[in-house]
PDB file of C-alpha atoms in Angstrom:
ATOM      1  CA  MET A   1      -8.114 -14.874 -13.504  1.00 72.00           C
ATOM      2  CA  LEU A   2      -7.851 -19.029 -12.268  1.00 74.00           C
ATOM      3  CA  GLY A   3      -4.362 -18.871 -14.802  1.00 76.00           C
ATOM      4  CA  LEU A   4      -2.933 -16.227 -13.237  1.00 79.00           C
ATOM      5  CA  PHE A   5      -4.155 -17.628  -9.615  1.00 78.00           C
ATOM      6  CA  ASP A   6      -2.567 -20.948 -10.232  1.00 77.00           C
ATOM      7  CA  ALA A   7       0.553 -18.887 -12.310  1.00 79.00           C
ATOM      8  CA  PHE A   8       1.520 -17.099  -8.749  1.00 80.00           C
ATOM      9  CA  SER A   9       0.569 -20.261  -6.253  1.00 79.00           C
ATOM     10  CA  LEU A  10       3.503 -22.132  -8.454  1.00 78.00           C
ATOM     11  CA  LYS A  11       5.373 -19.602  -8.215  1.00 80.00           C
ATOM     12  CA  CYS A  12       4.707 -19.380  -4.533  1.00 81.00           C
ATOM     13  CA  MET A  13       6.063 -22.942  -3.954  1.00 80.00           C
ATOM     14  CA  GLN A  14       9.356 -22.053  -5.821  1.00 80.00           C
ATOM     15  CA  LEU A  15      10.075 -19.336  -4.017  1.00 80.00           C
ATOM     16  CA  LYS A  16       9.670 -21.126  -0.372  1.00 81.00           C
ATOM     17  CA  GLN A  17      12.162 -23.399  -1.182  1.00 78.00           C
ATOM     18  CA  ALA A  18      14.282 -21.691  -2.613  1.00 79.00           C
ATOM     19  CA  VAL A  19      14.240 -19.519   1.109  1.00 81.00           C
ATOM     20  CA  ALA A  20      14.363 -22.974   2.360  1.00 80.00           C
ATOM     21  CA  CYS A  21      17.430 -23.746   0.619  1.00 79.00           C
ATOM     22  CA  GLY A  22      18.789 -20.284   1.420  1.00 80.00           C
ATOM     23  CA  HIS A  23      19.876 -19.435  -2.157  1.00 79.00           C
ATOM     24  CA  ASP A  24      19.627 -15.399  -1.174  1.00 81.00           C
ATOM     25  CA  ASP A  25      19.856 -14.405  -4.874  1.00 80.00           C
ATOM     26  CA  LEU A  26      17.015 -16.691  -6.298  1.00 81.00           C
ATOM     27  CA  VAL A  27      14.626 -15.742  -3.396  1.00 81.00           C
ATOM     28  CA  ARG A  28      15.159 -12.056  -4.796  1.00 83.00           C
ATOM     29  CA  LEU A  29      14.945 -12.525  -8.242  1.00 84.00           C
ATOM     30  CA  LEU A  30      11.572 -14.694  -7.442  1.00 82.00           C
ATOM     31  CA  ASP A  31      10.433 -12.211  -5.761  1.00 81.00           C
ATOM     32  CA  LYS A  32      10.740  -9.566  -8.487  1.00 84.00           C
ATOM     33  CA  GLU A  33       8.539 -11.721 -10.321  1.00 84.00           C
ATOM     34  CA  LEU A  34       5.558 -11.871  -8.191  1.00 84.00           C
ATOM     35  CA  GLU A  35       5.037  -8.124  -8.180  1.00 83.00           C
ATOM     36  CA  PRO A  36       4.117  -7.455 -11.427  1.00 86.00           C
ATOM     37  CA  MET A  37       2.429 -10.778 -11.126  1.00 86.00           C
ATOM     38  CA  ILE A  38      -0.115  -9.598  -8.644  1.00 86.00           C
ATOM     39  CA  ALA A  39      -0.263  -6.574 -10.817  1.00 86.00           C
ATOM     40  CA  ASP A  40      -1.736  -8.470 -13.952  1.00 86.00           C
ATOM     41  CA  ILE A  41      -4.348 -10.007 -10.577  1.00 85.00           C
ATOM     42  CA  LEU A  42      -5.170  -6.713  -9.618  1.00 83.00           C
ATOM     43  CA  SER A  43      -5.554  -5.332 -12.841  1.00 85.00           C
ATOM     44  CA  LEU A  44      -8.565  -7.534 -14.295  1.00 82.00           C
ATOM     45  CA  ARG A  45     -12.090  -6.204 -14.013  1.00 83.00           C
ATOM     46  CA  ALA A  46     -13.745  -9.803 -12.562  1.00 80.00           C
ATOM     47  CA  GLU A  47     -17.236 -10.286 -14.672  1.00 79.00           C
ATOM     48  CA  ASN A  48     -19.158 -11.708 -11.483  1.00 75.00           C
ATOM     49  CA  ARG A  49     -19.548 -11.151  -7.603  1.00 71.00           C
ATOM     50  CA  GLU A  50     -17.488 -13.951  -7.121  1.00 74.00           C
ATOM     51  CA  GLU A  51     -14.292 -13.104  -9.050  1.00 77.00           C
ATOM     52  CA  ALA A  52     -14.783  -9.773  -7.219  1.00 77.00           C
ATOM     53  CA  HIS A  53     -14.415 -11.382  -4.335  1.00 72.00           C
ATOM     54  CA  MET A  54     -11.062 -13.851  -4.762  1.00 79.00           C
ATOM     55  CA  GLN A  55      -9.833 -10.671  -6.092  1.00 81.00           C
ATOM     56  CA  LEU A  56     -10.283  -9.058  -2.548  1.00 78.00           C
ATOM     57  CA  GLN A  57      -9.859 -12.697  -0.189  1.00 78.00           C
ATOM     58  CA  PHE A  58      -6.129 -12.479  -2.378  1.00 81.00           C
ATOM     59  CA  LEU A  59      -5.407  -9.114  -1.821  1.00 78.00           C
ATOM     60  CA  ASN A  60      -6.812  -9.498   2.157  1.00 75.00           C
ATOM     61  CA  GLY A  61      -4.474 -12.830   2.357  1.00 78.00           C
ATOM     62  CA  LEU A  62      -1.155 -10.532   0.941  1.00 80.00           C
ATOM     63  CA  ILE A  63      -1.605  -8.703   3.445  1.00 77.00           C
ATOM     64  CA  ARG A  64      -2.299 -10.498   6.413  1.00 76.00           C
ATOM     65  CA  ASP A  65       1.346 -12.362   5.284  1.00 77.00           C
ATOM     66  CA  GLU A  66       2.933  -8.788   4.819  1.00 75.00           C
ATOM     67  CA  ALA A  67       1.084  -7.343   8.186  1.00 72.00           C
ATOM     68  CA  ASP A  68       5.009  -6.690   9.190  1.00 75.00           C
ATOM     69  CA  ASP A  69       5.323  -4.869   6.338  1.00 73.00           C
ATOM     70  CA  LYS A  70       4.135  -1.343   7.556  1.00 70.00           C
ATOM     71  CA  SER A  71       4.286   0.579   3.046  1.00 71.00           C
ATOM     72  CA  SER A  72       3.401  -2.612   1.963  1.00 73.00           C
ATOM     73  CA  VAL A  73      -0.121  -2.478   4.523  1.00 70.00           C
ATOM     74  CA  THR A  74       0.051   0.575   2.828  1.00 71.00           C
ATOM     75  CA  ARG A  75       0.269  -0.274  -0.545  1.00 76.00           C
ATOM     76  CA  ARG A  76      -1.969  -3.112  -0.746  1.00 75.00           C
ATOM     77  CA  SER A  77      -4.604  -1.024   1.596  1.00 70.00           C
ATOM     78  CA  ALA A  78      -4.844   1.510  -1.215  1.00 72.00           C
ATOM     79  CA  ALA A  79      -4.801  -1.440  -4.068  1.00 77.00           C
ATOM     80  CA  MET A  80      -8.329  -2.524  -1.834  1.00 73.00           C
ATOM     81  CA  ALA A  81     -10.035   0.630  -1.750  1.00 69.00           C
ATOM     82  CA  MET A  82      -9.342   0.820  -5.432  1.00 74.00           C
ATOM     83  CA  LEU A  83     -10.769  -2.663  -5.983  1.00 73.00           C
ATOM     84  CA  ILE A  84     -13.478  -1.918  -3.578  1.00 66.00           C
ATOM     85  CA  ASP A  85     -14.897   1.647  -5.236  1.00 66.00           C
ATOM     86  CA  ARG A  86     -14.231  -0.108  -8.827  1.00 70.00           C
ATOM     87  CA  TYR A  87     -16.899  -3.277  -7.561  1.00 67.00           C
ATOM     88  CA  PHE A  88     -18.977  -1.909  -5.243  1.00 57.00           C
ATOM     89  CA  ARG A  89     -19.534   2.188  -5.277  1.00 50.00           C
ATOM     90  CA  THR A  90     -21.622   3.022  -7.663  1.00 43.00           C
ATOM     91  CA  GLY A  91     -21.655   6.317  -9.930  1.00 45.00           C
ATOM     92  CA  GLY A  92     -25.598   7.329 -11.173  1.00 44.00           C
ATOM     93  CA  ASP A  93     -25.936   4.890 -13.826  1.00 47.00           C
ATOM     94  CA  GLY A  94     -24.453   2.495 -11.574  1.00 45.00           C
ATOM     95  CA  LYS A  95     -22.812   0.540 -14.172  1.00 46.00           C
ATOM     96  CA  GLU A  96     -19.463  -0.058 -11.927  1.00 42.00           C
ATOM     97  CA  SER A  97     -22.169  -2.289  -9.485  1.00 45.00           C
ATOM     98  CA  LEU A  98     -21.458  -6.499 -10.257  1.00 46.00           C
ATOM     99  CA  GLN A  99     -25.500  -7.406 -10.202  1.00 39.00           C
ATOM    100  CA  GLN A 100     -24.831 -11.164 -11.295  1.00 41.00           C
ATOM    101  CA  PRO A 101     -25.290 -13.572  -8.464  1.00 36.00           C
ATOM    102  CA  LEU A 102     -22.982 -16.462  -7.647  1.00 36.00           C
ATOM    103  CA  SER A 103     -23.049 -19.241  -9.804  1.00 40.00           C
ATOM    104  CA  ARG A 104     -20.992 -21.051  -6.736  1.00 40.00           C
ATOM    105  CA  PRO A 105     -19.748 -21.013  -3.174  1.00 38.00           C
ATOM    106  CA  LEU A 106     -16.467 -18.524  -2.907  1.00 37.00           C
ATOM    107  CA  GLU A 107     -13.083 -20.457  -3.403  1.00 42.00           C
ATOM    108  CA  LYS A 108      -9.734 -19.409  -2.155  1.00 40.00           C
ATOM    109  CA  PRO A 109      -6.930 -18.630  -4.822  1.00 39.00           C
ATOM    110  CA  ALA A 110      -4.592 -21.361  -5.232  1.00 39.00           C
ATOM    111  CA  ALA A 111      -2.300 -19.451  -4.141  1.00 34.00           C
ATOM    112  CA  PHE A 112      -3.750 -19.943  -0.442  1.00 35.00           C
ATOM    113  CA  GLU A 113      -5.627 -23.086  -1.216  1.00 39.00           C
ATOM    114  CA  LEU A 114      -2.450 -25.349  -2.333  1.00 39.00           C
ATOM    115  CA  ALA A 115       0.091 -23.923   0.807  1.00 37.00           C
ATOM    116  CA  GLU A 116      -2.577 -25.159   3.225  1.00 39.00           C
ATOM    117  CA  GLN A 117      -2.910 -28.761   1.983  1.00 43.00           C
ATOM    118  CA  PRO A 118      -1.753 -31.006   4.142  1.00 40.00           C
ATOM    119  CA  LEU A 119      -0.146 -33.367   1.471  1.00 43.00           C
ATOM    120  CA  LEU A 120       2.213 -30.029   0.362  1.00 50.00           C
ATOM    121  CA  ASN A 121       3.595 -28.826   4.077  1.00 54.00           C
ATOM    122  CA  GLU A 122       7.771 -29.130   3.210  1.00 56.00           C
ATOM    123  CA  ALA A 123       8.422 -29.771   6.938  1.00 57.00           C
ATOM    124  CA  ILE A 124       5.777 -33.180   6.558  1.00 58.00           C
ATOM    125  CA  LEU A 125       8.305 -33.892   3.351  1.00 62.00           C
ATOM    126  CA  ASP A 126      11.492 -33.632   4.159  1.00 62.00           C
ATOM    127  CA  SER A 127      10.450 -35.534   7.274  1.00 65.00           C
ATOM    128  CA  LEU A 128       9.976 -38.812   5.572  1.00 67.00           C
ATOM    129  CA  PRO A 129      11.468 -41.779   4.776  1.00 77.00           C
ATOM    130  CA  ASP A 130      10.405 -41.857   1.437  1.00 85.00           C
ATOM    131  CA  ARG A 131      11.912 -40.315  -1.584  1.00 91.00           C
ATOM    132  CA  VAL A 132       8.799 -37.235  -2.221  1.00 89.00           C
ATOM    133  CA  GLY A 133       7.935 -34.990  -5.935  1.00 89.00           C
ATOM    134  CA  VAL A 134       5.502 -32.334  -7.103  1.00 86.00           C
ATOM    135  CA  ILE A 135       5.650 -32.920 -10.926  1.00 90.00           C
ATOM    136  CA  THR A 136       3.331 -30.792 -13.009  1.00 87.00           C
ATOM    137  CA  ARG A 137       1.445 -31.550 -16.056  1.00 88.00           C
ATOM    138  CA  ASP A 138       4.688 -30.924 -18.062  1.00 89.00           C
ATOM    139  CA  TYR A 139       6.468 -32.942 -16.588  1.00 92.00           C
ATOM    140  CA  ARG A 140       8.806 -30.969 -14.520  1.00 90.00           C
ATOM    141  CA  TYR A 141       9.419 -30.974 -11.167  1.00 88.00           C
ATOM    142  CA  LEU A 142       8.550 -28.386  -9.201  1.00 79.00           C
ATOM    143  CA  TYR A 143       8.901 -29.467  -5.702  1.00 81.00           C
ATOM    144  CA  SER A 144      11.149 -32.213  -4.818  1.00 86.00           C
ATOM    145  CA  ASN A 145      11.992 -33.369  -0.588  1.00 86.00           C
ATOM    146  CA  GLN A 146      15.438 -34.044   0.504  1.00 86.00           C
ATOM    147  CA  GLU A 147      15.041 -37.839   0.689  1.00 90.00           C
ATOM    148  CA  ASN A 148      14.045 -37.966  -3.216  1.00 91.00           C
ATOM    149  CA  ALA A 149      17.523 -34.866  -4.399  1.00 90.00           C
ATOM    150  CA  LYS A 150      20.150 -37.033  -1.840  1.00 91.00           C
ATOM    151  CA  PHE A 151      18.974 -40.054  -3.682  1.00 90.00           C
ATOM    152  CA  LEU A 152      19.861 -38.619  -7.347  1.00 90.00           C
ATOM    153  CA  GLY A 153      22.616 -36.750  -5.868  1.00 91.00           C
ATOM    154  CA  ARG A 154      20.975 -33.368  -6.632  1.00 90.00           C
ATOM    155  CA  THR A 155      19.857 -30.627  -4.621  1.00 86.00           C
ATOM    156  CA  ALA A 156      16.169 -29.728  -4.088  1.00 82.00           C
ATOM    157  CA  LEU A 157      16.095 -26.320  -5.514  1.00 76.00           C
ATOM    158  CA  SER A 158      18.582 -27.083  -8.382  1.00 82.00           C
ATOM    159  CA  MET A 159      15.159 -30.351  -9.444  1.00 85.00           C
ATOM    160  CA  ILE A 160      13.034 -28.069 -10.410  1.00 79.00           C
ATOM    161  CA  GLY A 161      12.180 -27.450 -13.601  1.00 81.00           C
ATOM    162  CA  CYS A 162      14.261 -30.012 -14.628  1.00 88.00           C
ATOM    163  CA  HIS A 163      12.150 -33.049 -16.689  1.00 91.00           C
ATOM    164  CA  VAL A 164      11.084 -36.409 -15.003  1.00 93.00           C
ATOM    165  CA  SER A 165      13.276 -37.880 -18.525  1.00 91.00           C
ATOM    166  CA  GLU A 166      16.643 -36.412 -16.928  1.00 90.00           C
ATOM    167  CA  PHE A 167      16.433 -38.965 -14.285  1.00 90.00           C
ATOM    168  CA  VAL A 168      15.006 -42.148 -15.501  1.00 88.00           C
ATOM    169  CA  GLY A 169      16.018 -41.617 -19.843  1.00 86.00           C
ATOM    170  CA  GLU A 170      14.433 -40.716 -22.653  1.00 89.00           C
ATOM    171  CA  GLU A 171      13.038 -44.508 -23.341  1.00 88.00           C
ATOM    172  CA  SER A 172      11.747 -45.272 -19.731  1.00 88.00           C
ATOM    173  CA  PHE A 173      10.441 -42.411 -19.595  1.00 92.00           C
ATOM    174  CA  SER A 174       8.173 -42.649 -22.636  1.00 93.00           C
ATOM    175  CA  LYS A 175       7.470 -46.133 -21.985  1.00 93.00           C
ATOM    176  CA  LEU A 176       6.423 -46.221 -18.641  1.00 93.00           C
ATOM    177  CA  ALA A 177       6.482 -42.595 -16.992  1.00 94.00           C
ATOM    178  CA  LYS A 178       4.876 -40.560 -19.173  1.00 95.00           C
ATOM    179  CA  PRO A 179       1.346 -43.237 -19.455  1.00 96.00           C
ATOM    180  CA  ALA A 180       1.039 -42.992 -16.071  1.00 96.00           C
ATOM    181  CA  PHE A 181       1.133 -39.808 -15.888  1.00 96.00           C
ATOM    182  CA  ASP A 182      -0.802 -38.933 -18.193  1.00 96.00           C
ATOM    183  CA  LYS A 183      -3.829 -41.394 -16.171  1.00 95.00           C
ATOM    184  CA  CYS A 184      -2.875 -39.680 -12.983  1.00 95.00           C
ATOM    185  CA  PHE A 185      -3.273 -36.513 -14.866  1.00 94.00           C
ATOM    186  CA  LYS A 186      -6.892 -37.108 -15.706  1.00 94.00           C
ATOM    187  CA  GLY A 187      -7.737 -38.117 -12.388  1.00 93.00           C
ATOM    188  CA  GLU A 188      -6.581 -41.227 -11.455  1.00 94.00           C
ATOM    189  CA  LYS A 189      -4.445 -41.944  -8.295  1.00 93.00           C
ATOM    190  CA  ILE A 190      -1.923 -44.946 -10.260  1.00 93.00           C
ATOM    191  CA  ASP A 191       0.110 -47.238  -8.198  1.00 93.00           C
ATOM    192  CA  TYR A 192       3.254 -49.330 -10.721  1.00 92.00           C
ATOM    193  CA  ILE A 193       6.658 -49.780 -10.558  1.00 91.00           C
ATOM    194  CA  HIS A 194       8.955 -48.179 -12.367  1.00 88.00           C
ATOM    195  CA  LYS A 195      12.117 -50.640 -14.233  1.00 82.00           C
ATOM    196  CA  GLY A 196      14.736 -48.473 -15.890  1.00 73.00           C
ATOM    197  CA  ARG A 197      18.471 -48.481 -15.597  1.00 68.00           C
ATOM    198  CA  ARG A 198      20.762 -45.792 -13.856  1.00 66.00           C
ATOM    199  CA  ASN A 199      24.548 -45.805 -14.130  1.00 63.00           C
ATOM    200  CA  ARG A 200      25.354 -48.493 -15.668  1.00 67.00           C
ATOM    201  CA  GLU A 201      22.448 -50.588 -13.078  1.00 71.00           C
ATOM    202  CA  ASN A 202      19.215 -52.258 -13.584  1.00 76.00           C
ATOM    203  CA  PHE A 203      16.421 -50.261 -10.736  1.00 75.00           C
ATOM    204  CA  ALA A 204      12.752 -50.633  -9.878  1.00 85.00           C
ATOM    205  CA  THR A 205      11.624 -47.978  -7.703  1.00 87.00           C
ATOM    206  CA  ARG A 206       7.289 -48.030  -6.991  1.00 92.00           C
ATOM    207  CA  CYS A 207       6.008 -44.760  -7.576  1.00 94.00           C
ATOM    208  CA  ARG A 208       2.601 -43.864  -6.499  1.00 93.00           C
ATOM    209  CA  MET A 209       0.823 -40.989  -8.012  1.00 93.00           C
ATOM    210  CA  THR A 210      -1.987 -38.284  -6.881  1.00 91.00           C
ATOM    211  CA  PRO A 211      -3.727 -35.825  -8.538  1.00 89.00           C
ATOM    212  CA  LEU A 212      -2.621 -32.698  -7.414  1.00 84.00           C
ATOM    213  CA  ARG A 213      -6.152 -30.179  -7.792  1.00 78.00           C
ATOM    214  CA  GLY A 214      -5.715 -26.494  -7.922  1.00 69.00           C
ATOM    215  CA  VAL A 215      -9.469 -23.488  -8.064  1.00 59.00           C
ATOM    216  CA  GLN A 216     -12.152 -25.424  -9.513  1.00 67.00           C
ATOM    217  CA  ASN A 217     -10.659 -29.350  -8.555  1.00 74.00           C
ATOM    218  CA  GLU A 218      -8.783 -28.545 -11.852  1.00 80.00           C
ATOM    219  CA  ILE A 219      -6.091 -31.014 -11.949  1.00 86.00           C
ATOM    220  CA  ILE A 220      -2.350 -28.745 -12.290  1.00 83.00           C
ATOM    221  CA  GLY A 221      -0.118 -31.524 -11.506  1.00 85.00           C
ATOM    222  CA  ALA A 222       1.046 -34.674  -9.876  1.00 89.00           C
ATOM    223  CA  VAL A 223       2.390 -35.715  -6.257  1.00 89.00           C
ATOM    224  CA  ILE A 224       4.691 -38.678  -6.362  1.00 92.00           C
ATOM    225  CA  VAL A 225       5.971 -40.632  -3.976  1.00 92.00           C
ATOM    226  CA  LEU A 226       8.804 -43.539  -4.326  1.00 91.00           C
ATOM    227  CA  GLN A 227       9.952 -46.669  -2.858  1.00 88.00           C
ATOM    228  CA  HIS A 228      12.871 -49.069  -3.152  1.00 79.00           C
ATOM    229  CA  ALA A 229      10.740 -51.761  -5.208  1.00 71.00           C
ATOM    230  CA  ASP A 230      11.667 -55.603  -5.566  1.00 59.00           C
ATOM    231  CA  GLN A 231      13.644 -56.728  -9.093  1.00 46.00           C
ATOM    232  CA  SER A 232      11.008 -59.027  -9.989  1.00 41.00           C
ATOM    233  CA  ALA A 233       7.466 -57.467  -8.756  1.00 42.00           C
ATOM    234  CA  THR A 234       5.009 -56.517 -11.666  1.00 40.00           C
ATOM    235  CA  LEU A 235       3.543 -53.293 -13.253  1.00 38.00           C
ATOM    236  CA  ALA A 236       0.686 -52.316 -11.746  1.00 36.00           C
ATOM    237  CA  CYS A 237      -1.335 -48.878 -12.259  1.00 33.00           C
ATOM    238  CA  SER A 238      -4.595 -48.542 -10.244  1.00 28.00           C
TER     239      SER A 238
END
């Protein structure tokens, strides 16, 4: 169930980026992909009270976000009634009741938790003079702020899904970037100088990486901040 929440969260971030960039066709495409994911989340039967409450929290968040759409609210309310009936209205044999106590405090689904992290506020990130990106665990861009996209001669939307090696080169990626990302994905904060060659010119970029955490505090990616560095600077990881 947590994996579905994370997948939904990432798709929401892509949709938000597409809306911000005014790409209507992509917005419609991503929006169509969300509904089947919502259905998958709601169709799963919770194994304990915590998972049941997570589903209810998730659905409550959808109702709140779609409050201006009467048909959506009606549809979500029906789904809410279905969940309540599934988990909390027992029959004569009591089989529908979830008796397990909560093993830990309730956590918000990733779709809402990530959206509330100040680190990922797009308005703030796009106002920064530094280049900023969010990289998934398979080393691909989930998000790039406008400064980073402009520096690389791309649009922020076109960078979604692109592998980091596309911008730093295969050799530079395997020798420097990948080892740094792998440490970050293990929980370390990284600060190093990435040296490479782009457009026949040498470059040096200070790269700071911070683990991006999702539900249950698991690491689902990395937030990177990139700054121009002196060519004489040395590699430094922490």
